[in-house]
Short mmCIF file of N, CA and C in Angstrom, two decimals:
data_model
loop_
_atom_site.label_atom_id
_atom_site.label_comp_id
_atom_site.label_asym_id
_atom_site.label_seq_id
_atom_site.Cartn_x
_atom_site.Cartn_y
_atom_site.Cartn_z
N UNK A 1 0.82 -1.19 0.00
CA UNK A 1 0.00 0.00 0.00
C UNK A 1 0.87 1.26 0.00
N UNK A 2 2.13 1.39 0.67
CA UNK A 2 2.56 2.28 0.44
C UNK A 2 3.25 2.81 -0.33
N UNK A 3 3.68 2.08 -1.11
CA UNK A 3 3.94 1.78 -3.03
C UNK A 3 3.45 1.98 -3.85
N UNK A 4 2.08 2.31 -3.47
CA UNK A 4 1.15 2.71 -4.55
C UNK A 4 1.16 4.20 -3.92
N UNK A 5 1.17 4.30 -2.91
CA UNK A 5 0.89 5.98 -2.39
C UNK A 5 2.57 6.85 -3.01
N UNK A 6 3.25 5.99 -2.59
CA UNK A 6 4.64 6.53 -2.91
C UNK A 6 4.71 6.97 -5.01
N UNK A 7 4.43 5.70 -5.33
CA UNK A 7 4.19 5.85 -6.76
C UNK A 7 3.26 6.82 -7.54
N UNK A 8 1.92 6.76 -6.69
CA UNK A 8 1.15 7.50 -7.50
C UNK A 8 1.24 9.00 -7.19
N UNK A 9 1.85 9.61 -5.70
CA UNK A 9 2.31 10.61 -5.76
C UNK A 9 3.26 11.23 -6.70
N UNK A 10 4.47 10.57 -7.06
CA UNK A 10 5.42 10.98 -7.88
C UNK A 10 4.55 10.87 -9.23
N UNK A 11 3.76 10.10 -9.58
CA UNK A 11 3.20 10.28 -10.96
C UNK A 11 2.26 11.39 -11.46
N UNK A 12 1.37 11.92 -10.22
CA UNK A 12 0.83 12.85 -10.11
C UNK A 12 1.28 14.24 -10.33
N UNK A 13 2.90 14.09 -9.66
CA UNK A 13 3.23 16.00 -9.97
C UNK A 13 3.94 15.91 -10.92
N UNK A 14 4.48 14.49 -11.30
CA UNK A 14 4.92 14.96 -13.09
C UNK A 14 4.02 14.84 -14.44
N UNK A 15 2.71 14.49 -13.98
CA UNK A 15 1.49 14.65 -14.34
C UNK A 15 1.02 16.09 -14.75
N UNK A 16 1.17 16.74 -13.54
CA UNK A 16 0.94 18.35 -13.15
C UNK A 16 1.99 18.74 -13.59
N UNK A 17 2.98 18.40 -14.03
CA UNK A 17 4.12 19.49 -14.50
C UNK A 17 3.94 19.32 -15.76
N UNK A 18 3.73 18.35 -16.38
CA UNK A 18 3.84 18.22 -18.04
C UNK A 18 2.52 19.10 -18.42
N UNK A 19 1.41 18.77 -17.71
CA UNK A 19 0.38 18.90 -17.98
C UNK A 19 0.22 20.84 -18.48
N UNK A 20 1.30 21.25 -17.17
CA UNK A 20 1.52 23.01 -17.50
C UNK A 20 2.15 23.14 -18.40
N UNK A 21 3.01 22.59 -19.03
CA UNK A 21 3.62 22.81 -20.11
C UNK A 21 3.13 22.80 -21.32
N UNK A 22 2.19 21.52 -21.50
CA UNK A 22 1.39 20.86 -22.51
C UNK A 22 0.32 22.29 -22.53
N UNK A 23 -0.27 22.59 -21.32
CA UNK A 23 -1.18 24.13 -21.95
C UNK A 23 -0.73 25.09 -22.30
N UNK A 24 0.73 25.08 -22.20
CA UNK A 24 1.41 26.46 -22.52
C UNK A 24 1.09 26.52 -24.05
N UNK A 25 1.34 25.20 -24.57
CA UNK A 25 1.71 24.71 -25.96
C UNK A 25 -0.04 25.28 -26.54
N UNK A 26 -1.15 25.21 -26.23
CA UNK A 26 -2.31 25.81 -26.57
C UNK A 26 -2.30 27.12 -26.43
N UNK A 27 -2.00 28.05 -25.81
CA UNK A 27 -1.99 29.29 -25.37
C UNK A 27 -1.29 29.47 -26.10
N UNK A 28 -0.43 29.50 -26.68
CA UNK A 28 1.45 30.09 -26.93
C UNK A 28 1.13 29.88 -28.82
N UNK A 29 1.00 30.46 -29.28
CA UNK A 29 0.50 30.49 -30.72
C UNK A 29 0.81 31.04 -31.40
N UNK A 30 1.35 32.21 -31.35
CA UNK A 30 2.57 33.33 -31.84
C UNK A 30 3.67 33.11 -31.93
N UNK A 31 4.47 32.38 -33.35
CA UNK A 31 6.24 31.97 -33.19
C UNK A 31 6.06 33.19 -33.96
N UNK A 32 7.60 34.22 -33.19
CA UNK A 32 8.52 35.60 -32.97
C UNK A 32 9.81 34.54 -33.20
N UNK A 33 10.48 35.45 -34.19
CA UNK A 33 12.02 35.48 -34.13
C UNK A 33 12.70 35.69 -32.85
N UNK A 34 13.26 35.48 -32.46
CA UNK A 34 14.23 35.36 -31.53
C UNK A 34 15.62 35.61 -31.48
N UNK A 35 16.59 36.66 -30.53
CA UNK A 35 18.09 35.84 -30.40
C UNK A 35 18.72 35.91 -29.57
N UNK A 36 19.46 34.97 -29.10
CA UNK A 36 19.79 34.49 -27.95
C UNK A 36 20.85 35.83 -27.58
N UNK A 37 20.35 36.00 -26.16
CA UNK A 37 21.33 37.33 -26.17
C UNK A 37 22.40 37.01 -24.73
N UNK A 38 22.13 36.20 -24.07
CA UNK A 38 22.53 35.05 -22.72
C UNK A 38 22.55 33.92 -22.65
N UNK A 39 23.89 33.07 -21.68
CA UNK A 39 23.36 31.97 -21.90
C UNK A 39 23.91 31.08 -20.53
N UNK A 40 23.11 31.30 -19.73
CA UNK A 40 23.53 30.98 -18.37
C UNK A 40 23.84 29.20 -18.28
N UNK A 41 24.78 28.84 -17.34
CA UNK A 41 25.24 27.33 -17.22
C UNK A 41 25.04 26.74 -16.09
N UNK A 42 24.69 25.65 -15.99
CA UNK A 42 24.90 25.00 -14.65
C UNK A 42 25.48 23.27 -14.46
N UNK A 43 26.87 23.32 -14.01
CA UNK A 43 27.17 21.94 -13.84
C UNK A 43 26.85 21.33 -13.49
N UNK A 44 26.14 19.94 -13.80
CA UNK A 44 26.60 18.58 -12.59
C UNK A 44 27.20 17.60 -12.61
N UNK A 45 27.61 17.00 -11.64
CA UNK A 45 28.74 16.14 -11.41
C UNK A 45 28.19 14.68 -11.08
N UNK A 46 28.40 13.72 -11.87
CA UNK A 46 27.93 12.54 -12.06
C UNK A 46 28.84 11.17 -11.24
N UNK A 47 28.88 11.09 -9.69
CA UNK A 47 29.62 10.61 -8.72
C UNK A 47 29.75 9.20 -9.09
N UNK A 48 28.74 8.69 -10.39
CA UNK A 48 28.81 7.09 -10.56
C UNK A 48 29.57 6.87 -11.62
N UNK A 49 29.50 7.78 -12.80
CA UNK A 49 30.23 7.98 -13.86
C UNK A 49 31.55 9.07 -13.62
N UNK A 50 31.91 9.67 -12.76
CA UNK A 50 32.93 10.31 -12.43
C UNK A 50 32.84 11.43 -13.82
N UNK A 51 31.88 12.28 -14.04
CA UNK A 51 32.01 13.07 -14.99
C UNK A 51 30.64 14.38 -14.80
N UNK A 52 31.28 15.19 -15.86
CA UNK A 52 30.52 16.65 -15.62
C UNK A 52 29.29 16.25 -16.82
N UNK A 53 28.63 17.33 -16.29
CA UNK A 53 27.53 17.21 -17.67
C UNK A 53 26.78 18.98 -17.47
N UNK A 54 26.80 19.78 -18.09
CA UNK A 54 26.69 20.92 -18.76
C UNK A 54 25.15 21.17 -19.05
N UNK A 55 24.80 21.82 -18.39
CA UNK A 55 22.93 21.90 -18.97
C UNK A 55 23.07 23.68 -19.18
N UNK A 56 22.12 24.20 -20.02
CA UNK A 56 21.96 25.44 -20.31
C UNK A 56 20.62 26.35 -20.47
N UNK A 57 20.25 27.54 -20.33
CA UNK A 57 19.53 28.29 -19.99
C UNK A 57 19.66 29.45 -20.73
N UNK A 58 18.84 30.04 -21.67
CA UNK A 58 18.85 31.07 -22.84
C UNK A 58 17.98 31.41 -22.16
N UNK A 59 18.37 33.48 -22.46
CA UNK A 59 17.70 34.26 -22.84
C UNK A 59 17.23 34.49 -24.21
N UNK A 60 16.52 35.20 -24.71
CA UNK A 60 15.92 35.16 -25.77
C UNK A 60 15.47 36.66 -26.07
N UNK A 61 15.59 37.44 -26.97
CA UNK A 61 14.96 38.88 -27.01
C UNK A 61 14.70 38.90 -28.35
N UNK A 62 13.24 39.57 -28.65
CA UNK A 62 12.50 40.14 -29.84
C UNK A 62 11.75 40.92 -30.07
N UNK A 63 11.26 41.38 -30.87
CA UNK A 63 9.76 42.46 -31.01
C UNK A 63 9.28 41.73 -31.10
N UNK A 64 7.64 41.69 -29.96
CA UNK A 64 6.27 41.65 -30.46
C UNK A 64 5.65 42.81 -30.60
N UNK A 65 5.11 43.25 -31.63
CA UNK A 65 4.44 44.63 -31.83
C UNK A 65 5.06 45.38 -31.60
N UNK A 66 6.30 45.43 -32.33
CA UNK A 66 7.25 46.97 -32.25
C UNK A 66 7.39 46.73 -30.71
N UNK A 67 7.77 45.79 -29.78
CA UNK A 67 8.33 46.36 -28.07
C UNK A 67 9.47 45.05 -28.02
N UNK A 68 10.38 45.74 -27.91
CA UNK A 68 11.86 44.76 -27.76
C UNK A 68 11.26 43.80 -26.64
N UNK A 69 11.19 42.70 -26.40
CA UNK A 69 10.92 41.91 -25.08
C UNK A 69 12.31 41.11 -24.95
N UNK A 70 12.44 40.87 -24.16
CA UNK A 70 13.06 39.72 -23.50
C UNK A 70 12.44 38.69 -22.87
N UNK A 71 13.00 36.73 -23.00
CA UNK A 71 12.25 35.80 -22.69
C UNK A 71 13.41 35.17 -21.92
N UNK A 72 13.48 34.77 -20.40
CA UNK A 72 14.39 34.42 -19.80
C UNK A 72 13.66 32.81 -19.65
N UNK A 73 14.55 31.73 -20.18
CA UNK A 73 14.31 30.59 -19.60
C UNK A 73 14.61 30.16 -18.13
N UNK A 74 13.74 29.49 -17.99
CA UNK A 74 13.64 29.06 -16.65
C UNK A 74 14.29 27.94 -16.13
N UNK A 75 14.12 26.79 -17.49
CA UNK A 75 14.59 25.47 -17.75
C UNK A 75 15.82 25.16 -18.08
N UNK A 76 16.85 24.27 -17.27
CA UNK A 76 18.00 23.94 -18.29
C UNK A 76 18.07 23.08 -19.10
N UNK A 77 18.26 23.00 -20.03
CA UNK A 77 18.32 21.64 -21.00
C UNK A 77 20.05 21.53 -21.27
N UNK A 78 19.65 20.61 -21.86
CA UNK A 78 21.14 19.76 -22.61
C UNK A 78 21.73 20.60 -23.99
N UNK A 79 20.55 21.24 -24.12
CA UNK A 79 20.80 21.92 -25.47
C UNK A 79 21.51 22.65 -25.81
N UNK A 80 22.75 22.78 -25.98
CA UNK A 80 23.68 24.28 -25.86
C UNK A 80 23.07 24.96 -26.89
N UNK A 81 23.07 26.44 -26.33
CA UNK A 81 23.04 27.55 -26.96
C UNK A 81 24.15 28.84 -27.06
N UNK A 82 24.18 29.45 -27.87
CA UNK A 82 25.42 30.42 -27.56
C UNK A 82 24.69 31.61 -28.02
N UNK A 83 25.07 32.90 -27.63
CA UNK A 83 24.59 34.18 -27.89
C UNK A 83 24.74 34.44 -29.62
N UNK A 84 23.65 34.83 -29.86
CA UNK A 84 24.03 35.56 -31.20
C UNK A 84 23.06 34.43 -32.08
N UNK A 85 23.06 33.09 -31.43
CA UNK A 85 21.56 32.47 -32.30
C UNK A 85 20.92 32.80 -32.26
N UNK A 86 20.11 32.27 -33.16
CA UNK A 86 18.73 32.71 -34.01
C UNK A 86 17.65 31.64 -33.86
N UNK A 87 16.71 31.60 -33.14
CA UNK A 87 15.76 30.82 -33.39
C UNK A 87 14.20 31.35 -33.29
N UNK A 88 13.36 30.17 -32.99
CA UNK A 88 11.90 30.96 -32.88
C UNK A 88 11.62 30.45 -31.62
N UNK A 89 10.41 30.98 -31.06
CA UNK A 89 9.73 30.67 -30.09
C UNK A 89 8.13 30.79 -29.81
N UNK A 90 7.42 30.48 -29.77
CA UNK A 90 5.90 30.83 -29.73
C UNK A 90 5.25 31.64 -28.09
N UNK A 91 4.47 32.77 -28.77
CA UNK A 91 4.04 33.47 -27.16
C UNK A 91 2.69 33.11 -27.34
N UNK A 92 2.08 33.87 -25.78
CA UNK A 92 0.94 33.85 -26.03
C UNK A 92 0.03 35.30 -26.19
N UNK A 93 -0.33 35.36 -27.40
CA UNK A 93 -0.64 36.74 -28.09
C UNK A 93 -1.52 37.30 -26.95
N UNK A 94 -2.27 37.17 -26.51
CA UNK A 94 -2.51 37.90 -25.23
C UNK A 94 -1.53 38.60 -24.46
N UNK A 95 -0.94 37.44 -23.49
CA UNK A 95 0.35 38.02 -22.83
C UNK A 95 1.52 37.32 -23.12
N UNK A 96 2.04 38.48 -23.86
CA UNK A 96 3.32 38.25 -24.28
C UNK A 96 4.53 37.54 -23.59
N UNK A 97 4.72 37.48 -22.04
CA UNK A 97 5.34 37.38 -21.69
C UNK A 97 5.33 35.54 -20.55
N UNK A 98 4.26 35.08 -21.21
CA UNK A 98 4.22 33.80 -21.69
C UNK A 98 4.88 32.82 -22.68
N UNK A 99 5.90 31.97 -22.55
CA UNK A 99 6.44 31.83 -24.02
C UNK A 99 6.94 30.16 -23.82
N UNK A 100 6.65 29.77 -24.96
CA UNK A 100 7.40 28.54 -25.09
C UNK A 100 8.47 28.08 -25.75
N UNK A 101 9.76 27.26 -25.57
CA UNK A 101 10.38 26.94 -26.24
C UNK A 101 10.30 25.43 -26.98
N UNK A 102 10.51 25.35 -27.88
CA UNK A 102 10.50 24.22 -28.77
C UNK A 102 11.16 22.99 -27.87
N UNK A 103 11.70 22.72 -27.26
CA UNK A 103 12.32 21.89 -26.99
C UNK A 103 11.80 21.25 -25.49
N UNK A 104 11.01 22.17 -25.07
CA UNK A 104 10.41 21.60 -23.66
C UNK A 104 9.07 21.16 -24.08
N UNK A 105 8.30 21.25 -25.12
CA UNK A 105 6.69 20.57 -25.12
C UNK A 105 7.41 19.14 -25.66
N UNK A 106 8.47 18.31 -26.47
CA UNK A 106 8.49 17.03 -25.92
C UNK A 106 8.72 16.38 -25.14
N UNK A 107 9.62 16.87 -24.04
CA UNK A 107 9.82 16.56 -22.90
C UNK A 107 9.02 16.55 -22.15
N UNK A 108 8.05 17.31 -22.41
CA UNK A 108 6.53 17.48 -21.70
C UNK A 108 5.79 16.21 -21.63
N UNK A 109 5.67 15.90 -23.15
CA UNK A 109 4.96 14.38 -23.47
C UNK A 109 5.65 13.41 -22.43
N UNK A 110 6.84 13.29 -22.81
CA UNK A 110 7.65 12.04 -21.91
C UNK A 110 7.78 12.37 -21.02
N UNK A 111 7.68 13.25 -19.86
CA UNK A 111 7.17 12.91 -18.49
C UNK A 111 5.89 12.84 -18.31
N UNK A 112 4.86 13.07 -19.01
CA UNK A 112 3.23 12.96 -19.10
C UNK A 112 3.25 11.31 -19.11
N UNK A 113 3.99 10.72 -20.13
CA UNK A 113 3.78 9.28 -20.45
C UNK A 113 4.51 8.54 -19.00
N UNK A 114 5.70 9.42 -19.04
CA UNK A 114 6.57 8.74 -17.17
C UNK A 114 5.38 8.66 -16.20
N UNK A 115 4.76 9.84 -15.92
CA UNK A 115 3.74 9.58 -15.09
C UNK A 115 2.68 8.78 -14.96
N UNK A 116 2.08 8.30 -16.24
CA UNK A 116 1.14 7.69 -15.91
C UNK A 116 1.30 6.13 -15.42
N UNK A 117 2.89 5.82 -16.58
CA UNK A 117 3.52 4.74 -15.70
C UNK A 117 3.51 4.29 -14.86
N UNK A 118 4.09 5.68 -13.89
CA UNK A 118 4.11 5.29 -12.27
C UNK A 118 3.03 4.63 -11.70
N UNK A 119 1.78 5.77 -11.88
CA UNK A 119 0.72 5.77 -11.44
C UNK A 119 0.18 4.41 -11.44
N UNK A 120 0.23 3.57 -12.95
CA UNK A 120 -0.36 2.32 -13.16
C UNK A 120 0.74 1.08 -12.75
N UNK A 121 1.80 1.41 -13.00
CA UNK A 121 2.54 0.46 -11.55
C UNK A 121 2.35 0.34 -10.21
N UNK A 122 1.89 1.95 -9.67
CA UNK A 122 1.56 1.85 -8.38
C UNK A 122 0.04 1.22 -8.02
N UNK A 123 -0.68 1.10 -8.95
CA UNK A 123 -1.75 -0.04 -9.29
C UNK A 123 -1.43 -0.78 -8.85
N UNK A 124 -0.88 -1.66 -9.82
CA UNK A 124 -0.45 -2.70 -10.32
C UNK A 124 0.04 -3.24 -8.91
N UNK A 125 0.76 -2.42 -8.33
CA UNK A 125 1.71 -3.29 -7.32
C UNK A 125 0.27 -3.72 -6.03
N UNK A 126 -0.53 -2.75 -6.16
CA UNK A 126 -1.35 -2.78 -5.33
C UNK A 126 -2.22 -4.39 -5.14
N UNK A 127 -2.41 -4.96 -6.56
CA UNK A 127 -2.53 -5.98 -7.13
C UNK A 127 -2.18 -7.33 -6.57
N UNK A 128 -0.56 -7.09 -6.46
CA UNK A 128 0.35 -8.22 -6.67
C UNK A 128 -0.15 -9.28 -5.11
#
């Protein structure tokens, strides 16, 4: 029983996390040019593999409607970026300062799909 509580908790808030992301992806409908004008780093250190691994965090600045914005990610990914790229991004024409990047609505899916996993293992175990 507590395997299923343990499980279906963890399936639940990555449930709720994808799930915010996945609505961003409805809201966010406006792809703006973009370019990377920052690009913040953060190490970690992998104590089983004895090695670094590099995740990264873009800023992003463009006009919507003639107003320079800036889009600070929140997320690090694997993805390196360097200043001076060029990519797109989708807002949400309402409020602008809503925005998605391409690379976090699939990651979205695959912890949506991680979660439900859990959830139906923590079933499952309930079962056994």
């Amino acid at each position: 029983m507590i395997g299923f509580i343990v499980y279906a908790v963890i399936g639940i808030v990555l449930i709720i996390f994808s799930l915010r992301t996945i609505g961003k992806s409805f809201l966010c409908t406006l792809e703006i040019p973009v370019t990377c004008i920052n690009v913040k780093q953060r190490m970690h250190y992998d104590h089983d593999r004895n090695e670094h691994t590099i995740h990264y965090a873009a800023t992003w600045a463009g006009y919507v409607n003639g107003q320079y914005m800036t889009f600070e990610s929140k997320s690090y990914t694997s993805t390196l970026h360097y200043e001076g790229e060029e990519s797109t991004i989708k807002i949400n024409p309402n409020d602008p300062s809503v925005f998605l990047e391409p690379e976090l609505k699939l990651s979205s899916y695959i912890t949506l799909v991680f979660g439900i996993v859990l959830i139906l293992y923590g079933i499952y175990s309930v079962f056994l």
